[in-house]
Amino acid sequence: MFSFLARRLASTIPVLLVVGVFIFLLLRLSPGDPATVLAGDQATPEQIEAVRRNLGLDQSLLIQFFGWLKRVLAGDLGQSLFSNIAVMDLVLQRLGPTIALALATIALAVLIGVPLGVLAAWKVGRWPDQLVMAIASAGFSIPLFIFAFGLIWLFGLKLRWLPVQGYSPPSAGVGPFLASLVLPAVALSVVYLALIARITRATIVELLNDDFIRTAEAKGASHSRIMIKHALRNAAVPILTVVGVSFSMLLGGVVVTENIFNIPGVGRLVADAILKRDYPIVQGVVLLFAGFYVVLNLVIDLCYAALDPRVRL
C-alpha cells in the first residue's frame, strides 16, 4: 500500500510539470497583453512598455518560466497582476461556492442517475428503459447554457420559486443556501446524470447474463434482491469510475455555470482572469486543478480495492 502511494505521488511531479509548461506557453503565446489592459486605453507605447518591464514581461520566456517555477516550488503561486492579492488567497476566497456547487451537482447526478440506470436495466427493452434512454440522450444533446436559461425562465422568472442569480453562503441560512444552488446544480448535473444512468444500465444488463445471477435466480432470490445485492454491487467499480470522471469533468462546466448564474466561485475567477490576461491566477488555478485530478484518481483507485478484493494495489 505504501509503495503504491509513493509511486502514485511521485508520478504527480511530471504530470504537474507538463501541465505547468503547457499552460505557461499557452497564455504567453495567445493574443493579448496584460500590460495593455493595465495601462488603459489612453496609454502611450512608452507607458505600456514601462508597465511590461515592471511586471517582468519584457524578459525572455525561459527566464519568466523558471522564475515562476521557482516560486511555485517554494509554495508561492504568485500575485494577481491587477489586484496584487496572492493567488492562493483569491482561490480560498472563491472556493466555498465552487465546492458547494460541485458536491450538489455530483450528488444529484448519482442519486438520480444510478436508480434510473437500474430501472432501465431491470425493464430492458420495455417502455421504462426507452424513457430513461430518451432522457439520457436529451441530457447529452441539450447544451448546458440553453438548459440553464430555460430553468431560469421557468422557475425564476415565470414561477418565481427560486433565485435566478447569486449565491447565499451557509451562514445566511440553510434555506437560502440550498435555494441558491438548486438551479445551477440541476443545470450542471444533467449531462453527468445521463452519463451515469447509461453506464449503470449497460453494466447491469451485461452482469444479468452472468452465471452468478442465474445461480441466485435458481435459489429463488427475488428480482429486486438480485438487482440490488448482486448486480448493482458488482457494478459498483464501473459506476465509481464514471462518477470520478464526472467529478473531474464538472470542474470545467463550473466555469460556464458560475458565469450564467453569477456565482462568485473559482470558475468565475478564472473566466475573469482569462479575459484580463491575469497570468498568475490562470496558471495557479490550472495547476491546483491538475493536482486535484491526480489526488482524485488516487482516491478512486483506493476505493476500487475497498469495493473489490480482487483488485491489488
mmCIF file of C-alpha atoms in Angstrom:
data_model
loop_
_atom_site.group_PDB
_atom_site.id
_atom_site.type_symbol
_atom_site.label_atom_id
_atom_site.label_comp_id
_atom_site.label_asym_id
_atom_site.label_seq_id
_atom_site.Cartn_x
_atom_site.Cartn_y
_atom_site.Cartn_z
ATOM 1 C CA MET A 1 0.000 0.000 0.000
ATOM 2 C CA PHE A 2 2.723 2.471 0.996
ATOM 3 C CA SER A 3 4.783 1.663 -2.111
ATOM 4 C CA PHE A 4 1.652 2.209 -4.242
ATOM 5 C CA LEU A 5 1.003 5.593 -2.614
ATOM 6 C CA ALA A 6 4.648 6.566 -3.006
ATOM 7 C CA ARG A 7 4.644 5.625 -6.719
ATOM 8 C CA ARG A 8 1.412 7.490 -7.401
ATOM 9 C CA LEU A 9 2.519 10.593 -5.517
ATOM 10 C CA ALA A 10 5.875 10.534 -7.329
ATOM 11 C CA SER A 11 4.044 10.303 -10.668
ATOM 12 C CA THR A 12 2.287 13.611 -9.929
ATOM 13 C CA ILE A 13 5.570 15.531 -10.361
ATOM 14 C CA PRO A 14 5.964 15.023 -14.154
ATOM 15 C CA VAL A 15 2.198 15.480 -14.634
ATOM 16 C CA LEU A 16 2.181 18.844 -12.871
ATOM 17 C CA LEU A 17 5.380 19.872 -14.693
ATOM 18 C CA VAL A 18 3.842 19.131 -18.110
ATOM 19 C CA VAL A 19 0.639 20.964 -17.144
ATOM 20 C CA GLY A 20 2.684 23.922 -15.900
ATOM 21 C CA VAL A 21 4.725 24.164 -19.122
ATOM 22 C CA PHE A 22 1.611 23.810 -21.285
ATOM 23 C CA ILE A 23 -0.485 26.470 -19.539
ATOM 24 C CA PHE A 24 2.508 28.849 -19.281
ATOM 25 C CA LEU A 25 3.220 28.663 -23.019
ATOM 26 C CA LEU A 26 -0.486 28.726 -23.938
ATOM 27 C CA LEU A 27 -1.021 32.003 -22.078
ATOM 28 C CA ARG A 28 2.172 33.653 -23.343
ATOM 29 C CA LEU A 29 1.631 32.659 -26.981
ATOM 30 C CA SER A 30 -2.080 33.596 -27.046
ATOM 31 C CA PRO A 31 -3.083 37.042 -28.347
ATOM 32 C CA GLY A 32 -3.454 39.752 -25.702
ATOM 33 C CA ASP A 33 -1.201 41.666 -23.338
ATOM 34 C CA PRO A 34 -1.922 42.331 -19.650
ATOM 35 C CA ALA A 35 0.333 45.416 -19.792
ATOM 36 C CA THR A 36 -2.004 46.996 -22.362
ATOM 37 C CA VAL A 37 -5.048 46.241 -20.188
ATOM 38 C CA LEU A 38 -3.345 47.610 -17.060
ATOM 39 C CA ALA A 39 -2.093 50.771 -18.775
ATOM 40 C CA GLY A 40 -5.541 51.661 -20.108
ATOM 41 C CA ASP A 41 -6.920 52.727 -23.469
ATOM 42 C CA GLN A 42 -5.228 56.157 -23.459
ATOM 43 C CA ALA A 43 -1.722 54.870 -22.608
ATOM 44 C CA THR A 44 1.191 55.635 -24.913
ATOM 45 C CA PRO A 45 3.516 52.862 -26.177
ATOM 46 C CA GLU A 46 6.175 54.101 -23.731
ATOM 47 C CA GLN A 47 3.781 53.791 -20.796
ATOM 48 C CA ILE A 48 2.741 50.272 -21.897
ATOM 49 C CA GLU A 49 6.380 49.254 -22.185
ATOM 50 C CA ALA A 50 7.057 50.623 -18.691
ATOM 51 C CA VAL A 51 4.216 48.525 -17.275
ATOM 52 C CA ARG A 52 5.547 45.476 -19.121
ATOM 53 C CA ARG A 53 9.017 45.988 -17.618
ATOM 54 C CA ASN A 54 7.513 46.454 -14.158
ATOM 55 C CA LEU A 55 5.675 43.112 -14.486
ATOM 56 C CA GLY A 56 8.753 41.352 -15.821
ATOM 57 C CA LEU A 57 7.013 40.543 -19.098
ATOM 58 C CA ASP A 58 9.860 42.020 -21.145
ATOM 59 C CA GLN A 59 12.143 39.146 -20.129
ATOM 60 C CA SER A 60 12.564 36.009 -22.224
ATOM 61 C CA LEU A 61 10.008 33.191 -21.828
ATOM 62 C CA LEU A 62 12.683 30.934 -20.335
ATOM 63 C CA ILE A 63 13.554 33.420 -17.584
ATOM 64 C CA GLN A 64 9.861 34.077 -16.869
ATOM 65 C CA PHE A 65 9.086 30.337 -16.680
ATOM 66 C CA PHE A 66 11.921 29.398 -14.345
ATOM 67 C CA GLY A 67 11.129 32.393 -12.147
ATOM 68 C CA TRP A 68 7.513 31.246 -11.885
ATOM 69 C CA LEU A 69 8.571 27.605 -11.337
ATOM 70 C CA LYS A 70 10.949 28.634 -8.543
ATOM 71 C CA ARG A 71 8.155 30.495 -6.747
ATOM 72 C CA VAL A 72 5.740 27.560 -7.194
ATOM 73 C CA LEU A 73 8.270 25.113 -5.717
ATOM 74 C CA ALA A 74 8.529 27.467 -2.728
ATOM 75 C CA GLY A 75 4.713 27.292 -2.322
ATOM 76 C CA ASP A 76 4.014 30.705 -3.838
ATOM 77 C CA LEU A 77 1.581 30.774 -6.789
ATOM 78 C CA GLY A 78 2.227 34.483 -7.287
ATOM 79 C CA GLN A 79 0.021 37.550 -7.107
ATOM 80 C CA SER A 80 -2.728 38.892 -9.324
ATOM 81 C CA LEU A 81 -1.342 41.403 -11.816
ATOM 82 C CA PHE A 82 -4.366 43.647 -11.260
ATOM 83 C CA SER A 83 -5.280 43.402 -7.556
ATOM 84 C CA ASN A 84 -1.836 42.431 -6.144
ATOM 85 C CA ILE A 85 -3.600 39.848 -3.948
ATOM 86 C CA ALA A 86 -1.954 36.427 -3.574
ATOM 87 C CA VAL A 87 -3.430 33.833 -5.941
ATOM 88 C CA MET A 88 -3.906 31.313 -3.137
ATOM 89 C CA ASP A 89 -5.868 33.879 -1.097
ATOM 90 C CA LEU A 90 -8.113 34.629 -4.088
ATOM 91 C CA VAL A 91 -8.724 30.911 -4.663
ATOM 92 C CA LEU A 92 -9.556 30.306 -0.997
ATOM 93 C CA GLN A 93 -11.992 33.257 -1.031
ATOM 94 C CA ARG A 94 -13.840 31.733 -4.025
ATOM 95 C CA LEU A 95 -13.529 28.029 -3.130
ATOM 96 C CA GLY A 96 -16.670 27.728 -0.968
ATOM 97 C CA PRO A 97 -19.292 28.366 -3.704
ATOM 98 C CA THR A 98 -17.435 26.121 -6.166
ATOM 99 C CA ILE A 99 -17.185 23.190 -3.735
ATOM 100 C CA ALA A 100 -20.854 23.569 -2.749
ATOM 101 C CA LEU A 101 -21.946 23.618 -6.395
ATOM 102 C CA ALA A 102 -19.720 20.662 -7.351
ATOM 103 C CA LEU A 103 -20.915 18.493 -4.437
ATOM 104 C CA ALA A 104 -24.580 19.356 -5.054
ATOM 105 C CA THR A 105 -24.163 18.541 -8.753
ATOM 106 C CA ILE A 106 -22.489 15.177 -8.273
ATOM 107 C CA ALA A 107 -24.970 14.250 -5.502
ATOM 108 C CA LEU A 108 -27.918 14.954 -7.817
ATOM 109 C CA ALA A 109 -26.285 13.046 -10.678
ATOM 110 C CA VAL A 110 -25.609 9.954 -8.532
ATOM 111 C CA LEU A 111 -28.887 9.937 -6.573
ATOM 112 C CA ILE A 112 -30.969 10.193 -9.768
ATOM 113 C CA GLY A 113 -28.682 8.608 -12.386
ATOM 114 C CA VAL A 114 -27.970 5.303 -10.591
ATOM 115 C CA PRO A 115 -31.665 4.470 -9.834
ATOM 116 C CA LEU A 116 -32.613 5.395 -13.406
ATOM 117 C CA GLY A 117 -29.871 3.104 -14.752
ATOM 118 C CA VAL A 118 -31.008 0.236 -12.504
ATOM 119 C CA LEU A 119 -34.630 0.753 -13.578
ATOM 120 C CA ALA A 120 -33.662 0.756 -17.267
ATOM 121 C CA ALA A 121 -31.646 -2.467 -16.849
ATOM 122 C CA TRP A 122 -34.474 -4.087 -14.882
ATOM 123 C CA LYS A 123 -37.035 -3.247 -17.592
ATOM 124 C CA VAL A 124 -34.637 -3.546 -20.535
ATOM 125 C CA GLY A 125 -36.379 -3.294 -23.911
ATOM 126 C CA ARG A 126 -39.631 -2.026 -22.359
ATOM 127 C CA TRP A 127 -41.031 1.500 -22.049
ATOM 128 C CA PRO A 128 -39.220 2.440 -18.772
ATOM 129 C CA ASP A 129 -35.914 1.546 -20.446
ATOM 130 C CA GLN A 130 -36.792 3.547 -23.559
ATOM 131 C CA LEU A 131 -37.900 6.519 -21.428
ATOM 132 C CA VAL A 132 -34.647 6.533 -19.419
ATOM 133 C CA MET A 133 -32.564 6.270 -22.593
ATOM 134 C CA ALA A 134 -34.561 9.153 -24.129
ATOM 135 C CA ILE A 135 -33.859 11.280 -21.031
ATOM 136 C CA ALA A 136 -30.168 10.350 -21.216
ATOM 137 C CA SER A 137 -30.000 11.252 -24.908
ATOM 138 C CA ALA A 138 -31.662 14.601 -24.186
ATOM 139 C CA GLY A 139 -29.165 15.210 -21.370
ATOM 140 C CA PHE A 140 -26.269 14.712 -23.785
ATOM 141 C CA SER A 141 -27.866 16.694 -26.609
ATOM 142 C CA ILE A 142 -29.073 19.899 -24.931
ATOM 143 C CA PRO A 143 -26.276 22.465 -24.456
ATOM 144 C CA LEU A 144 -25.706 23.477 -20.843
ATOM 145 C CA PHE A 145 -26.357 27.186 -21.354
ATOM 146 C CA ILE A 146 -29.681 26.582 -23.159
ATOM 147 C CA PHE A 147 -30.913 24.282 -20.391
ATOM 148 C CA ALA A 148 -29.715 26.758 -17.745
ATOM 149 C CA PHE A 149 -31.537 29.696 -19.361
ATOM 150 C CA GLY A 150 -34.662 27.512 -19.680
ATOM 151 C CA LEU A 151 -34.561 26.793 -15.935
ATOM 152 C CA ILE A 152 -34.051 30.485 -15.170
ATOM 153 C CA TRP A 153 -37.003 31.469 -17.375
ATOM 154 C CA LEU A 154 -39.385 28.850 -15.915
ATOM 155 C CA PHE A 155 -38.509 28.650 -12.204
ATOM 156 C CA GLY A 156 -37.012 32.096 -11.718
ATOM 157 C CA LEU A 157 -38.951 34.469 -13.934
ATOM 158 C CA LYS A 158 -42.339 32.790 -14.534
ATOM 159 C CA LEU A 159 -42.997 30.795 -11.349
ATOM 160 C CA ARG A 160 -40.677 32.874 -9.117
ATOM 161 C CA TRP A 161 -39.880 29.831 -6.989
ATOM 162 C CA LEU A 162 -36.095 30.147 -6.970
ATOM 163 C CA PRO A 163 -33.471 32.913 -7.259
ATOM 164 C CA VAL A 164 -32.098 33.273 -10.770
ATOM 165 C CA GLN A 165 -28.650 34.560 -9.820
ATOM 166 C CA GLY A 166 -26.245 34.900 -6.920
ATOM 167 C CA TYR A 167 -25.027 32.690 -4.103
ATOM 168 C CA SER A 168 -26.084 32.618 -0.450
ATOM 169 C CA PRO A 169 -23.424 31.186 1.908
ATOM 170 C CA PRO A 170 -24.475 28.704 4.622
ATOM 171 C CA SER A 171 -24.117 31.499 7.199
ATOM 172 C CA ALA A 172 -27.147 33.202 5.579
ATOM 173 C CA GLY A 173 -29.337 30.204 6.467
ATOM 174 C CA VAL A 174 -29.880 26.674 5.139
ATOM 175 C CA GLY A 175 -32.957 27.646 3.081
ATOM 176 C CA PRO A 176 -31.366 30.497 1.089
ATOM 177 C CA PHE A 177 -28.157 28.450 0.720
ATOM 178 C CA LEU A 178 -29.945 25.455 -0.822
ATOM 179 C CA ALA A 179 -32.263 27.666 -2.899
ATOM 180 C CA SER A 180 -29.272 29.415 -4.488
ATOM 181 C CA LEU A 181 -27.780 26.034 -5.508
ATOM 182 C CA VAL A 182 -30.866 24.312 -6.963
ATOM 183 C CA LEU A 183 -30.959 25.813 -10.461
ATOM 184 C CA PRO A 184 -27.176 25.786 -11.168
ATOM 185 C CA ALA A 185 -26.792 22.265 -9.735
ATOM 186 C CA VAL A 186 -29.720 20.919 -11.800
ATOM 187 C CA ALA A 187 -28.418 22.599 -14.967
ATOM 188 C CA LEU A 188 -24.887 21.298 -14.454
ATOM 189 C CA SER A 189 -25.887 17.777 -13.358
ATOM 190 C CA VAL A 190 -27.971 16.813 -16.408
ATOM 191 C CA VAL A 191 -25.124 15.595 -18.604
ATOM 192 C CA TYR A 192 -23.457 13.674 -15.746
ATOM 193 C CA LEU A 193 -26.804 12.184 -14.724
ATOM 194 C CA ALA A 194 -27.236 10.943 -18.299
ATOM 195 C CA LEU A 195 -23.703 9.506 -18.357
ATOM 196 C CA ILE A 196 -24.088 7.696 -15.015
ATOM 197 C CA ALA A 197 -27.525 6.307 -15.993
ATOM 198 C CA ARG A 198 -26.219 4.904 -19.283
ATOM 199 C CA ILE A 199 -23.108 3.330 -17.708
ATOM 200 C CA THR A 200 -25.173 1.833 -14.868
ATOM 201 C CA ARG A 201 -27.689 0.353 -17.312
ATOM 202 C CA ALA A 202 -25.055 -1.088 -19.662
ATOM 203 C CA THR A 203 -23.036 -2.619 -16.801
ATOM 204 C CA ILE A 204 -26.024 -4.222 -15.087
ATOM 205 C CA VAL A 205 -27.501 -5.570 -18.343
ATOM 206 C CA GLU A 206 -24.170 -7.296 -19.006
ATOM 207 C CA LEU A 207 -23.982 -8.658 -15.460
ATOM 208 C CA LEU A 208 -27.522 -10.087 -15.644
ATOM 209 C CA ASN A 209 -26.228 -12.690 -18.133
ATOM 210 C CA ASP A 210 -23.502 -13.945 -15.772
ATOM 211 C CA ASP A 211 -23.595 -17.323 -14.062
ATOM 212 C CA PHE A 212 -23.783 -15.960 -10.516
ATOM 213 C CA ILE A 213 -27.025 -14.133 -11.398
ATOM 214 C CA ARG A 214 -28.552 -17.353 -12.812
ATOM 215 C CA THR A 215 -27.430 -19.167 -9.642
ATOM 216 C CA ALA A 216 -29.170 -16.555 -7.489
ATOM 217 C CA GLU A 217 -32.339 -16.922 -9.595
ATOM 218 C CA ALA A 218 -32.174 -20.717 -9.258
ATOM 219 C CA LYS A 219 -32.018 -20.331 -5.469
ATOM 220 C CA GLY A 220 -35.261 -18.346 -5.575
ATOM 221 C CA ALA A 221 -33.892 -14.873 -4.851
ATOM 222 C CA SER A 222 -36.340 -12.090 -5.653
ATOM 223 C CA HIS A 223 -35.716 -9.899 -8.675
ATOM 224 C CA SER A 224 -35.231 -6.793 -6.534
ATOM 225 C CA ARG A 225 -32.691 -8.638 -4.349
ATOM 226 C CA ILE A 226 -30.806 -9.829 -7.442
ATOM 227 C CA MET A 227 -30.722 -6.319 -8.868
ATOM 228 C CA ILE A 228 -29.620 -4.522 -5.713
ATOM 229 C CA LYS A 229 -27.488 -7.026 -3.811
ATOM 230 C CA HIS A 230 -25.860 -8.911 -6.684
ATOM 231 C CA ALA A 231 -25.962 -6.863 -9.899
ATOM 232 C CA LEU A 232 -25.625 -3.316 -8.504
ATOM 233 C CA ARG A 233 -22.942 -4.366 -6.025
ATOM 234 C CA ASN A 234 -20.804 -5.896 -8.776
ATOM 235 C CA ALA A 235 -21.401 -2.853 -10.971
ATOM 236 C CA ALA A 236 -20.009 -0.553 -8.276
ATOM 237 C CA VAL A 237 -16.478 -0.342 -9.726
ATOM 238 C CA PRO A 238 -17.505 0.866 -13.237
ATOM 239 C CA ILE A 239 -20.063 3.234 -11.692
ATOM 240 C CA LEU A 240 -17.428 4.597 -9.311
ATOM 241 C CA THR A 241 -15.107 5.148 -12.278
ATOM 242 C CA VAL A 242 -17.646 7.205 -14.179
ATOM 243 C CA VAL A 243 -18.574 9.163 -11.026
ATOM 244 C CA GLY A 244 -14.912 10.037 -10.518
ATOM 245 C CA VAL A 245 -14.501 11.056 -14.154
ATOM 246 C CA SER A 246 -17.711 13.092 -13.943
ATOM 247 C CA PHE A 247 -16.477 14.893 -10.829
ATOM 248 C CA SER A 248 -13.273 15.786 -12.651
ATOM 249 C CA MET A 249 -15.124 16.943 -15.770
ATOM 250 C CA LEU A 250 -17.680 19.069 -13.943
ATOM 251 C CA LEU A 251 -14.957 21.447 -12.750
ATOM 252 C CA GLY A 252 -14.785 22.603 -16.363
ATOM 253 C CA GLY A 253 -18.566 23.020 -16.515
ATOM 254 C CA VAL A 254 -18.439 25.065 -13.324
ATOM 255 C CA VAL A 255 -16.781 27.917 -15.261
ATOM 256 C CA VAL A 256 -19.810 28.263 -17.569
ATOM 257 C CA THR A 257 -22.414 27.663 -14.854
ATOM 258 C CA GLU A 258 -20.927 30.172 -12.397
ATOM 259 C CA ASN A 259 -20.934 32.854 -15.079
ATOM 260 C CA ILE A 260 -24.547 32.153 -16.110
ATOM 261 C CA PHE A 261 -25.834 32.212 -12.519
ATOM 262 C CA ASN A 262 -23.439 34.936 -11.326
ATOM 263 C CA ILE A 263 -21.896 32.736 -8.633
ATOM 264 C CA PRO A 264 -18.633 34.152 -7.207
ATOM 265 C CA GLY A 265 -16.660 30.896 -7.388
ATOM 266 C CA VAL A 266 -13.296 29.766 -8.736
ATOM 267 C CA GLY A 267 -14.734 29.241 -12.226
ATOM 268 C CA ARG A 268 -15.786 32.862 -12.483
ATOM 269 C CA LEU A 269 -12.420 33.941 -11.071
ATOM 270 C CA VAL A 270 -10.658 32.042 -13.869
ATOM 271 C CA ALA A 271 -13.002 33.396 -16.553
ATOM 272 C CA ASP A 272 -12.354 36.977 -15.431
ATOM 273 C CA ALA A 273 -8.605 36.313 -15.234
ATOM 274 C CA ILE A 274 -8.543 34.911 -18.802
ATOM 275 C CA LEU A 275 -10.353 37.970 -20.158
ATOM 276 C CA LYS A 276 -7.842 40.299 -18.431
ATOM 277 C CA ARG A 277 -4.804 38.075 -19.199
ATOM 278 C CA ASP A 278 -4.047 37.809 -15.482
ATOM 279 C CA TYR A 279 -1.422 35.096 -15.964
ATOM 280 C CA PRO A 280 -0.640 34.179 -12.317
ATOM 281 C CA ILE A 281 -4.304 33.462 -11.494
ATOM 282 C CA VAL A 282 -4.888 31.251 -14.542
ATOM 283 C CA GLN A 283 -1.601 29.372 -14.066
ATOM 284 C CA GLY A 284 -2.180 28.899 -10.340
ATOM 285 C CA VAL A 285 -5.774 27.667 -10.651
ATOM 286 C CA VAL A 286 -4.964 25.266 -13.507
ATOM 287 C CA LEU A 287 -2.064 23.842 -11.501
ATOM 288 C CA LEU A 288 -4.293 23.394 -8.437
ATOM 289 C CA PHE A 289 -6.986 21.703 -10.538
ATOM 290 C CA ALA A 290 -4.376 19.369 -12.057
ATOM 291 C CA GLY A 291 -3.201 18.418 -8.571
ATOM 292 C CA PHE A 292 -6.813 17.823 -7.548
ATOM 293 C CA TYR A 293 -7.354 15.497 -10.538
ATOM 294 C CA VAL A 294 -4.320 13.442 -9.558
ATOM 295 C CA VAL A 295 -5.439 13.137 -5.929
ATOM 296 C CA LEU A 296 -8.996 12.292 -7.017
ATOM 297 C CA ASN A 297 -7.755 9.472 -9.260
ATOM 298 C CA LEU A 298 -5.654 8.161 -6.379
ATOM 299 C CA VAL A 299 -8.722 8.120 -4.093
ATOM 300 C CA ILE A 300 -10.731 6.288 -6.789
ATOM 301 C CA ASP A 301 -8.019 3.630 -7.102
ATOM 302 C CA LEU A 302 -8.085 3.135 -3.320
ATOM 303 C CA CYS A 303 -11.879 2.796 -3.471
ATOM 304 C CA TYR A 304 -11.506 0.065 -6.136
ATOM 305 C CA ALA A 305 -9.525 -2.045 -3.691
ATOM 306 C CA ALA A 306 -12.083 -1.418 -0.945
ATOM 307 C CA LEU A 307 -15.041 -2.408 -3.172
ATOM 308 C CA ASP A 308 -13.432 -5.359 -4.981
ATOM 309 C CA PRO A 309 -10.990 -7.592 -3.048
ATOM 310 C CA ARG A 310 -9.645 -8.932 -6.381
ATOM 311 C CA VAL A 311 -8.068 -5.538 -7.102
ATOM 312 C CA ARG A 312 -4.452 -5.463 -5.946
ATOM 313 C CA LEU A 313 -2.639 -2.187 -5.442
#
